[in-house]
Amino acid sequence: MTTDSDTGTGMFRDTADAAELLAEYAAGSSFFFASPRGSMLARGVDATVPKTTCASGRSGLPRRVADFLRHAEEFGRRDPLVVGAVPFDGDLPAHLVLPSEVVRAQPLGESAVVAPAAESAGGDYELRQVPAPGEYERAVERVLKRLRSAELSKVVLARSLELSTADRIDPARMLRNLAAADPGGYTYAVDLPRRGADGSRDNFGPQPELARTLLGASPELLVSRHGTQVRANPMAGSRPRSDDPAEDRCRAAELLESDKDLREHAAVVEAVADALRPYCTELVVPERPSVRSTAAMWHLATEVTGELADPATSSLQLAVAMHPTPAVCGTPPEPARQAIAEAEPFERGFYTGMVGWCDAAGDGEWVVTIRCAEIEDAALRLYAGAGIVEGSDPAEELAETSAKFRTALSAMGWSGAL
């Protein structure tokens, strides 16, 4: 059963089947977001949030979005919301838009079986690793030396894969395969301007060409807010999955007892709790993590829940207060950012930022932008990182990033690329 609700300049629609939303997704004119709570397909762009970064302070972007949504209501839009992505670097602008239409459904995991695309992309491709594997290991070694000087306790180092093909890459095919591999996770696709283009314009002015797609299947919820209920699910510490069931179980059990990974995870949970505590009257933080699985990885995870002190605090305000967590940056944050800038030979852009939505009431969900890819024409760019702490082994960290690339590579039919 489908119901339509006219909302002035836009429209909300509820549909019975999340798989239907996935099938209707079209790159260049859609935003797709699926979580264990529900699925959303947003179509069209009525307006773009003016250029705003997080560098102006933690209140800058949330305040700009709140004003933007209030103005949308004044123009006759009922229940407006913004969707989009916020980059890792606070000096780069967020890309958030007011969609023309929003369609909601139940979670993908409760839908009819999401079948993979009829044909994987496969085919010939050219691959470039940035940095080269040996250089990545040397970068890990340099960071380990800095850790021993007590300047830092953790740095997340990433690397990138750049793949190109003779034909245009279909984001919808890749998105469907990501959703089929892990229907209970967080699957997303965001339209972005071309690489190098400014993604912001005046509120209701001409919109840039949205010819680049950011998509992925993140295992990590940064934060959600529904009413006064707050939830976060920080992750840190991981192991690759094994095709052998017995070995796979052993890896999960070993991760749960690993002193190195438990220390790394505890630092992330502490940072998340410290960020949320000023906004909550009550915060529940379990003493020990659990293990969560994706198709490619085991992760240590802790579910943090809380009750908002002020109902006016939005999900975006909470997300900006938490971003970036030590799970994607390091500890302490500023020295870790500097180490990342010196060690990584590329700009992260929206990788390790956040993707999600926030409505005028403040409700919303934001996930950490990992296990992701950027598609532009016939080019595909992937990212994966590993947390470097005392006791890290360069070869093992390289192997961890390779395992994390499997999520996107398998969705393209290129699981043997590395």
Short mmCIF file of C-alpha atoms in Angstrom, two decimals:
data_model
loop_
_atom_site.label_atom_id
_atom_site.label_comp_id
_atom_site.label_asym_id
_atom_site.label_seq_id
_atom_site.Cartn_x
_atom_site.Cartn_y
_atom_site.Cartn_z
CA MET A 1 0.00 0.00 0.00
CA THR A 2 1.32 3.43 -0.91
CA THR A 3 0.17 6.72 0.58
CA ASP A 4 1.00 10.20 -0.71
CA SER A 5 1.15 13.33 1.41
CA ASP A 6 1.35 16.65 -0.39
CA THR A 7 3.81 18.88 1.48
CA GLY A 8 3.56 22.16 -0.33
CA THR A 9 6.58 22.35 -2.64
CA GLY A 10 7.49 18.72 -2.00
CA MET A 11 5.99 15.32 -1.39
CA PHE A 12 6.43 12.45 1.08
CA ARG A 13 5.36 8.97 0.13
CA ASP A 14 5.31 5.78 2.19
CA THR A 15 5.64 2.52 0.32
CA ALA A 16 5.44 -1.07 1.51
CA ASP A 17 8.62 -2.46 -0.05
CA ALA A 18 12.18 -1.22 0.43
CA ALA A 19 13.37 -3.33 -2.49
CA GLU A 20 11.05 -1.22 -4.67
CA LEU A 21 12.90 1.93 -3.56
CA LEU A 22 16.23 0.34 -4.37
CA ALA A 23 15.00 -0.56 -7.85
CA GLU A 24 13.80 3.02 -8.41
CA TYR A 25 17.15 4.59 -7.50
CA ALA A 26 18.70 6.55 -10.39
CA ALA A 27 22.14 8.15 -10.10
CA GLY A 28 22.17 11.88 -10.80
CA SER A 29 18.70 12.51 -9.41
CA SER A 30 18.40 10.43 -6.22
CA PHE A 31 19.58 9.99 -2.66
CA PHE A 32 19.27 6.49 -1.18
CA PHE A 33 19.70 5.62 2.49
CA ALA A 34 18.86 2.30 4.14
CA SER A 35 19.37 1.50 7.82
CA PRO A 36 18.04 -1.07 10.31
CA ARG A 37 15.36 1.53 11.15
CA GLY A 38 14.06 2.15 7.62
CA SER A 39 14.78 3.02 4.00
CA MET A 40 14.57 6.33 2.17
CA LEU A 41 14.71 7.41 -1.46
CA ALA A 42 14.86 11.16 -2.10
CA ARG A 43 14.41 12.50 -5.62
CA GLY A 44 15.30 15.83 -7.17
CA VAL A 45 16.80 18.96 -5.64
CA ASP A 46 14.62 21.93 -4.77
CA ALA A 47 17.41 23.83 -3.00
CA THR A 48 20.99 23.39 -1.79
CA VAL A 49 22.22 24.41 1.66
CA PRO A 50 24.60 27.37 1.14
CA LYS A 51 28.32 26.66 1.33
CA THR A 52 29.11 25.84 4.96
CA THR A 53 32.05 24.07 6.57
CA CYS A 54 32.59 22.67 10.04
CA ALA A 55 35.67 24.88 10.47
CA SER A 56 33.52 27.75 11.76
CA GLY A 57 32.80 25.80 14.94
CA ARG A 58 30.51 22.98 15.96
CA SER A 59 27.40 25.16 15.85
CA GLY A 60 27.98 26.66 12.39
CA LEU A 61 26.69 23.91 10.10
CA PRO A 62 23.77 22.79 12.34
CA ARG A 63 22.65 26.41 12.74
CA ARG A 64 22.83 27.02 8.99
CA VAL A 65 20.78 23.89 8.30
CA ALA A 66 18.19 24.79 10.97
CA ASP A 67 17.77 28.25 9.40
CA PHE A 68 17.57 26.69 5.94
CA LEU A 69 14.80 24.29 7.01
CA ARG A 70 12.92 27.05 8.78
CA HIS A 71 12.99 29.16 5.61
CA ALA A 72 11.76 26.14 3.63
CA GLU A 73 8.77 25.94 5.98
CA GLU A 74 8.13 29.65 5.48
CA PHE A 75 8.03 29.01 1.72
CA GLY A 76 5.22 26.49 2.34
CA ARG A 77 7.18 23.28 2.65
CA ARG A 78 5.77 21.02 5.38
CA ASP A 79 8.12 18.66 7.23
CA PRO A 80 11.22 19.56 5.18
CA LEU A 81 14.49 17.68 5.54
CA VAL A 82 18.01 17.81 4.18
CA VAL A 83 19.96 14.82 2.83
CA GLY A 84 23.57 14.48 1.80
CA ALA A 85 27.14 14.23 3.00
CA VAL A 86 29.65 16.06 5.21
CA PRO A 87 33.38 15.70 4.41
CA PHE A 88 36.18 14.56 6.71
CA ASP A 89 38.09 17.83 6.48
CA GLY A 90 36.38 20.66 8.33
CA ASP A 91 37.66 23.17 5.76
CA LEU A 92 35.64 21.60 2.92
CA PRO A 93 31.93 22.41 2.47
CA ALA A 94 29.15 19.96 3.22
CA HIS A 95 26.83 18.95 0.39
CA LEU A 96 23.27 18.97 1.74
CA VAL A 97 20.09 19.45 -0.29
CA LEU A 98 16.34 19.82 0.10
CA PRO A 99 14.87 17.06 -2.09
CA SER A 100 11.76 17.44 -4.20
CA GLU A 101 10.24 14.14 -3.09
CA VAL A 102 10.93 11.67 -0.29
CA VAL A 103 9.75 8.06 -0.31
CA ARG A 104 10.09 5.89 2.80
CA ALA A 105 9.84 2.16 3.40
CA GLN A 106 10.67 -0.47 5.99
CA PRO A 107 14.29 -1.64 6.45
CA LEU A 108 15.84 -3.55 3.57
CA GLY A 109 16.36 -6.49 5.91
CA GLU A 110 12.58 -6.77 6.35
CA SER A 111 11.88 -6.45 2.63
CA ALA A 112 11.59 -9.15 0.04
CA VAL A 113 14.95 -10.68 -0.77
CA VAL A 114 17.19 -8.10 -2.41
CA ALA A 115 18.71 -9.91 -5.37
CA PRO A 116 22.09 -8.86 -6.76
CA ALA A 117 22.16 -7.11 -10.11
CA ALA A 118 21.59 -9.57 -12.94
CA GLU A 119 25.12 -9.06 -14.22
CA SER A 120 28.14 -7.79 -12.34
CA ALA A 121 30.23 -5.15 -14.03
CA GLY A 122 33.34 -7.31 -14.36
CA GLY A 123 35.26 -6.59 -17.56
CA ASP A 124 38.69 -5.10 -18.01
CA TYR A 125 39.97 -2.30 -15.83
CA GLU A 126 43.14 -0.44 -14.97
CA LEU A 127 44.14 -0.30 -11.31
CA ARG A 128 46.35 2.16 -9.46
CA GLN A 129 47.08 1.85 -5.74
CA VAL A 130 47.63 5.16 -3.90
CA PRO A 131 50.02 4.89 -2.17
CA ALA A 132 51.73 1.73 -3.40
CA PRO A 133 51.56 -1.11 -0.85
CA GLY A 134 55.22 -0.80 0.14
CA GLU A 135 54.91 2.94 0.69
CA TYR A 136 51.82 2.41 2.82
CA GLU A 137 53.76 0.05 5.08
CA ARG A 138 56.58 2.60 5.36
CA ALA A 139 54.02 5.27 6.30
CA VAL A 140 52.74 2.98 9.06
CA GLU A 141 56.31 2.58 10.32
CA ARG A 142 56.79 6.35 10.43
CA VAL A 143 53.56 6.77 12.40
CA LEU A 144 54.62 4.07 14.85
CA LYS A 145 57.79 6.08 15.57
CA ARG A 146 55.64 9.12 16.34
CA LEU A 147 53.47 7.04 18.65
CA ARG A 148 56.54 6.04 20.65
CA SER A 149 57.35 9.73 21.21
CA ALA A 150 54.02 10.02 23.13
CA GLU A 151 52.83 12.76 20.76
CA LEU A 152 50.01 10.50 19.56
CA SER A 153 48.21 7.38 20.74
CA LYS A 154 46.42 6.52 17.46
CA VAL A 155 46.39 7.54 13.80
CA VAL A 156 44.05 6.14 11.15
CA LEU A 157 45.96 5.80 7.87
CA ALA A 158 44.04 5.24 4.67
CA ARG A 159 44.90 4.28 1.14
CA SER A 160 42.99 4.49 -2.12
CA LEU A 161 42.37 2.39 -5.21
CA GLU A 162 41.76 4.15 -8.51
CA LEU A 163 40.13 1.99 -11.17
CA SER A 164 39.16 2.98 -14.68
CA THR A 165 37.24 1.13 -17.39
CA ALA A 166 36.38 1.64 -21.05
CA ASP A 167 32.66 2.09 -20.31
CA ARG A 168 30.70 4.23 -17.87
CA ILE A 169 30.16 2.58 -14.49
CA ASP A 170 26.56 2.15 -13.36
CA PRO A 171 26.16 3.29 -9.71
CA ALA A 172 22.70 1.68 -9.45
CA ARG A 173 24.16 -1.77 -10.19
CA MET A 174 26.84 -1.36 -7.57
CA LEU A 175 24.36 -0.03 -5.00
CA ARG A 176 22.07 -3.02 -5.54
CA ASN A 177 24.95 -5.44 -5.04
CA LEU A 178 26.06 -3.66 -1.86
CA ALA A 179 22.52 -3.88 -0.47
CA ALA A 180 22.20 -7.56 -1.41
CA ALA A 181 25.45 -8.42 0.38
CA ASP A 182 24.41 -6.78 3.66
CA PRO A 183 20.70 -5.81 3.71
CA GLY A 184 20.77 -5.24 7.48
CA GLY A 185 23.51 -2.60 7.35
CA TYR A 186 23.70 1.02 6.28
CA THR A 187 23.63 1.35 2.49
CA TYR A 188 23.77 4.78 0.90
CA ALA A 189 24.19 6.68 -2.37
CA VAL A 190 24.64 10.45 -2.62
CA ASP A 191 24.80 12.61 -5.75
CA LEU A 192 27.72 15.05 -5.73
CA PRO A 193 29.12 17.67 -8.10
CA ARG A 194 32.04 16.61 -10.28
CA ARG A 195 35.39 16.32 -8.54
CA GLY A 196 36.87 19.78 -8.13
CA ALA A 197 33.53 21.59 -8.55
CA ASP A 198 32.04 23.71 -5.79
CA GLY A 199 29.11 21.79 -4.40
CA SER A 200 27.26 24.77 -2.94
CA ARG A 201 25.13 27.52 -4.42
CA ASP A 202 22.69 30.10 -3.11
CA ASN A 203 19.62 28.52 -1.53
CA PHE A 204 17.30 28.46 -4.51
CA GLY A 205 19.73 29.37 -7.30
CA PRO A 206 20.96 27.20 -10.19
CA GLN A 207 22.17 23.78 -9.04
CA PRO A 208 25.54 22.32 -10.06
CA GLU A 209 25.65 19.24 -12.27
CA LEU A 210 25.50 16.20 -10.00
CA ALA A 211 27.65 13.85 -12.06
CA ARG A 212 29.57 12.07 -9.28
CA THR A 213 28.14 9.44 -6.93
CA LEU A 214 29.32 8.61 -3.42
CA LEU A 215 28.01 5.21 -2.38
CA GLY A 216 28.82 2.48 0.08
CA ALA A 217 27.77 0.06 2.79
CA SER A 218 28.89 1.40 6.15
CA PRO A 219 28.76 -0.84 9.23
CA GLU A 220 28.99 2.14 11.59
CA LEU A 221 26.21 4.39 12.83
CA LEU A 222 27.68 7.71 13.96
CA VAL A 223 24.49 8.88 15.65
CA SER A 224 20.71 8.82 15.30
CA ARG A 225 18.08 10.94 17.01
CA HIS A 226 14.39 10.08 17.12
CA GLY A 227 12.43 12.28 19.50
CA THR A 228 14.65 12.50 22.57
CA GLN A 229 16.23 9.07 22.03
CA VAL A 230 19.88 9.10 20.97
CA ARG A 231 21.87 6.12 19.71
CA ALA A 232 25.47 5.69 18.55
CA ASN A 233 27.35 2.55 17.57
CA PRO A 234 31.10 3.24 17.56
CA MET A 235 33.36 0.63 15.98
CA ALA A 236 37.12 0.10 16.19
CA GLY A 237 39.13 -3.11 16.03
CA SER A 238 38.51 -5.54 13.19
CA ARG A 239 39.46 -8.81 11.53
CA PRO A 240 38.83 -10.06 7.97
CA ARG A 241 36.16 -12.75 7.60
CA SER A 242 37.17 -16.27 6.55
CA ASP A 243 35.41 -18.56 4.08
CA ASP A 244 36.01 -21.43 6.51
CA PRO A 245 33.26 -21.35 9.20
CA ALA A 246 35.49 -22.68 11.99
CA GLU A 247 38.29 -20.23 11.21
CA ASP A 248 35.75 -17.42 10.90
CA ARG A 249 34.43 -18.11 14.42
CA CYS A 250 38.00 -18.25 15.76
CA ARG A 251 38.78 -14.85 14.29
CA ALA A 252 35.72 -13.31 15.93
CA ALA A 253 36.60 -14.87 19.30
CA GLU A 254 40.23 -13.75 19.03
CA LEU A 255 39.17 -10.18 18.21
CA LEU A 256 36.97 -10.06 21.31
CA GLU A 257 40.00 -10.95 23.48
CA SER A 258 42.67 -8.91 21.70
CA ASP A 259 44.26 -6.46 24.14
CA LYS A 260 45.44 -4.17 21.32
CA ASP A 261 42.00 -4.00 19.69
CA LEU A 262 40.16 -3.62 22.99
CA ARG A 263 42.38 -0.66 23.92
CA GLU A 264 41.79 0.93 20.53
CA HIS A 265 38.05 0.37 20.82
CA ALA A 266 37.83 1.73 24.37
CA ALA A 267 39.44 5.01 23.26
CA VAL A 268 36.80 5.46 20.55
CA VAL A 269 33.89 4.67 22.89
CA GLU A 270 35.26 7.10 25.49
CA ALA A 271 35.47 9.88 22.87
CA VAL A 272 31.92 9.21 21.64
CA ALA A 273 30.55 9.21 25.21
CA ASP A 274 32.43 12.42 26.05
CA ALA A 275 30.95 14.12 22.97
CA LEU A 276 27.38 13.04 23.72
CA ARG A 277 27.36 13.48 27.49
CA PRO A 278 26.87 17.30 27.47
CA TYR A 279 23.70 16.85 25.41
CA CYS A 280 22.12 14.01 27.43
CA THR A 281 20.48 13.65 30.82
CA GLU A 282 21.25 9.94 30.75
CA LEU A 283 23.84 7.98 28.79
CA VAL A 284 24.23 4.20 28.84
CA VAL A 285 27.67 2.89 27.85
CA PRO A 286 28.21 -0.90 28.06
CA GLU A 287 31.43 -1.97 29.77
CA ARG A 288 32.50 -4.38 27.02
CA PRO A 289 31.98 -4.43 23.26
CA SER A 290 30.35 -7.11 21.16
CA VAL A 291 31.43 -8.38 17.75
CA ARG A 292 29.46 -7.38 14.65
CA SER A 293 29.92 -8.85 11.20
CA THR A 294 29.65 -7.66 7.63
CA ALA A 295 30.20 -9.83 4.58
CA ALA A 296 33.92 -8.94 4.65
CA MET A 297 34.85 -8.04 8.24
CA TRP A 298 34.37 -8.66 11.96
CA HIS A 299 34.21 -5.47 14.07
CA LEU A 300 34.23 -4.63 17.76
CA ALA A 301 31.12 -2.53 18.40
CA THR A 302 29.47 -0.83 21.38
CA GLU A 303 25.91 0.49 21.32
CA VAL A 304 25.66 3.76 23.26
CA THR A 305 22.17 5.09 24.07
CA GLY A 306 20.99 8.27 25.69
CA GLU A 307 18.14 10.67 26.46
CA LEU A 308 18.41 14.25 25.18
CA ALA A 309 18.42 17.04 27.74
CA ASP A 310 17.10 19.58 25.21
CA PRO A 311 14.61 18.39 22.55
CA ALA A 312 15.82 21.22 20.30
CA THR A 313 19.20 19.51 19.82
CA SER A 314 19.20 18.06 16.30
CA SER A 315 20.76 14.88 14.99
CA LEU A 316 23.12 16.99 12.88
CA GLN A 317 24.22 18.97 15.94
CA LEU A 318 25.08 15.71 17.69
CA ALA A 319 26.86 14.35 14.61
CA VAL A 320 29.02 17.45 14.18
CA ALA A 321 29.92 17.36 17.89
CA MET A 322 31.17 13.78 17.47
CA HIS A 323 32.86 14.10 14.08
CA PRO A 324 35.47 12.86 13.44
CA THR A 325 35.74 10.11 16.03
CA PRO A 326 39.07 8.39 16.78
CA ALA A 327 37.77 5.46 14.70
CA VAL A 328 38.48 7.42 11.49
CA CYS A 329 40.98 10.06 12.63
CA GLY A 330 43.00 9.25 15.74
CA THR A 331 43.91 10.52 19.19
CA PRO A 332 44.44 13.35 20.02
CA PRO A 333 42.42 14.66 17.04
CA GLU A 334 44.51 17.61 15.85
CA PRO A 335 47.95 15.90 15.92
CA ALA A 336 46.29 12.89 14.25
CA ARG A 337 44.87 15.12 11.48
CA GLN A 338 48.34 16.54 10.92
CA ALA A 339 49.87 13.08 10.71
CA ILE A 340 47.18 12.05 8.20
CA ALA A 341 47.81 15.13 6.05
CA GLU A 342 51.53 14.35 5.98
CA ALA A 343 51.21 10.61 5.32
CA GLU A 344 48.28 10.27 2.89
CA PRO A 345 49.06 11.33 -0.71
CA PHE A 346 45.44 12.18 -1.53
CA GLU A 347 42.56 14.26 -0.21
CA ARG A 348 39.96 12.19 1.64
CA GLY A 349 37.06 14.39 0.58
CA PHE A 350 33.86 12.77 1.82
CA TYR A 351 35.58 9.51 2.84
CA THR A 352 35.46 9.17 6.68
CA GLY A 353 32.96 12.01 6.76
CA MET A 354 29.28 11.31 7.34
CA VAL A 355 26.20 10.61 5.24
CA GLY A 356 22.61 10.93 6.30
CA TRP A 357 19.57 13.12 6.81
CA CYS A 358 18.04 15.57 9.28
CA ASP A 359 14.50 16.95 9.34
CA ALA A 360 13.08 20.20 10.69
CA ALA A 361 12.15 18.49 13.97
CA GLY A 362 15.79 17.46 14.46
CA ASP A 363 15.29 13.75 13.88
CA GLY A 364 17.77 11.98 11.63
CA GLU A 365 20.47 9.39 11.11
CA TRP A 366 24.15 9.85 10.24
CA VAL A 367 26.58 7.08 9.39
CA VAL A 368 30.35 7.14 9.05
CA THR A 369 31.32 7.24 5.37
CA ILE A 370 33.42 4.09 5.14
CA ARG A 371 33.36 1.00 2.88
CA CYS A 372 32.65 3.52 0.17
CA ALA A 373 33.42 4.41 -3.43
CA GLU A 374 33.15 7.44 -5.68
CA ILE A 375 32.00 6.91 -9.25
CA GLU A 376 32.42 9.51 -11.96
CA ASP A 377 31.85 8.42 -15.56
CA ALA A 378 34.21 5.44 -16.15
CA ALA A 379 36.33 6.02 -13.03
CA LEU A 380 35.96 4.42 -9.61
CA ARG A 381 37.83 5.51 -6.50
CA LEU A 382 37.81 3.36 -3.34
CA TYR A 383 39.10 4.10 0.17
CA ALA A 384 40.03 1.98 3.18
CA GLY A 385 41.92 2.72 6.38
CA ALA A 386 43.36 1.06 9.47
CA GLY A 387 43.90 2.33 13.00
CA ILE A 388 47.60 2.49 13.87
CA VAL A 389 48.30 2.09 17.58
CA GLU A 390 51.20 0.82 19.63
CA GLY A 391 51.73 -2.82 18.65
CA SER A 392 50.46 -2.41 15.07
CA ASP A 393 52.25 -4.41 12.38
CA PRO A 394 52.62 -2.66 8.99
CA ALA A 395 51.96 -5.83 6.98
CA GLU A 396 48.84 -6.62 9.02
CA GLU A 397 47.49 -3.09 8.61
CA LEU A 398 48.03 -3.33 4.84
CA ALA A 399 46.15 -6.64 4.83
CA GLU A 400 43.31 -5.08 6.82
CA THR A 401 42.84 -2.30 4.26
CA SER A 402 42.88 -4.87 1.46
CA ALA A 403 40.14 -6.83 3.21
CA LYS A 404 38.03 -3.69 3.63
CA PHE A 405 38.30 -2.98 -0.11
CA ARG A 406 36.53 -6.29 -0.73
CA THR A 407 33.12 -4.78 0.05
CA ALA A 408 33.15 -2.43 -2.93
CA LEU A 409 35.28 -4.60 -5.22
CA SER A 410 32.91 -7.55 -4.83
CA ALA A 411 29.95 -5.30 -5.64
CA MET A 412 31.67 -4.49 -8.94
CA GLY A 413 32.56 -8.10 -9.76
CA TRP A 414 36.26 -7.35 -9.19
CA SER A 415 36.92 -9.32 -6.01
CA GLY A 416 40.22 -10.59 -7.46
CA ALA A 417 41.60 -7.08 -8.08
CA LEU A 418 43.94 -7.28 -5.06
#
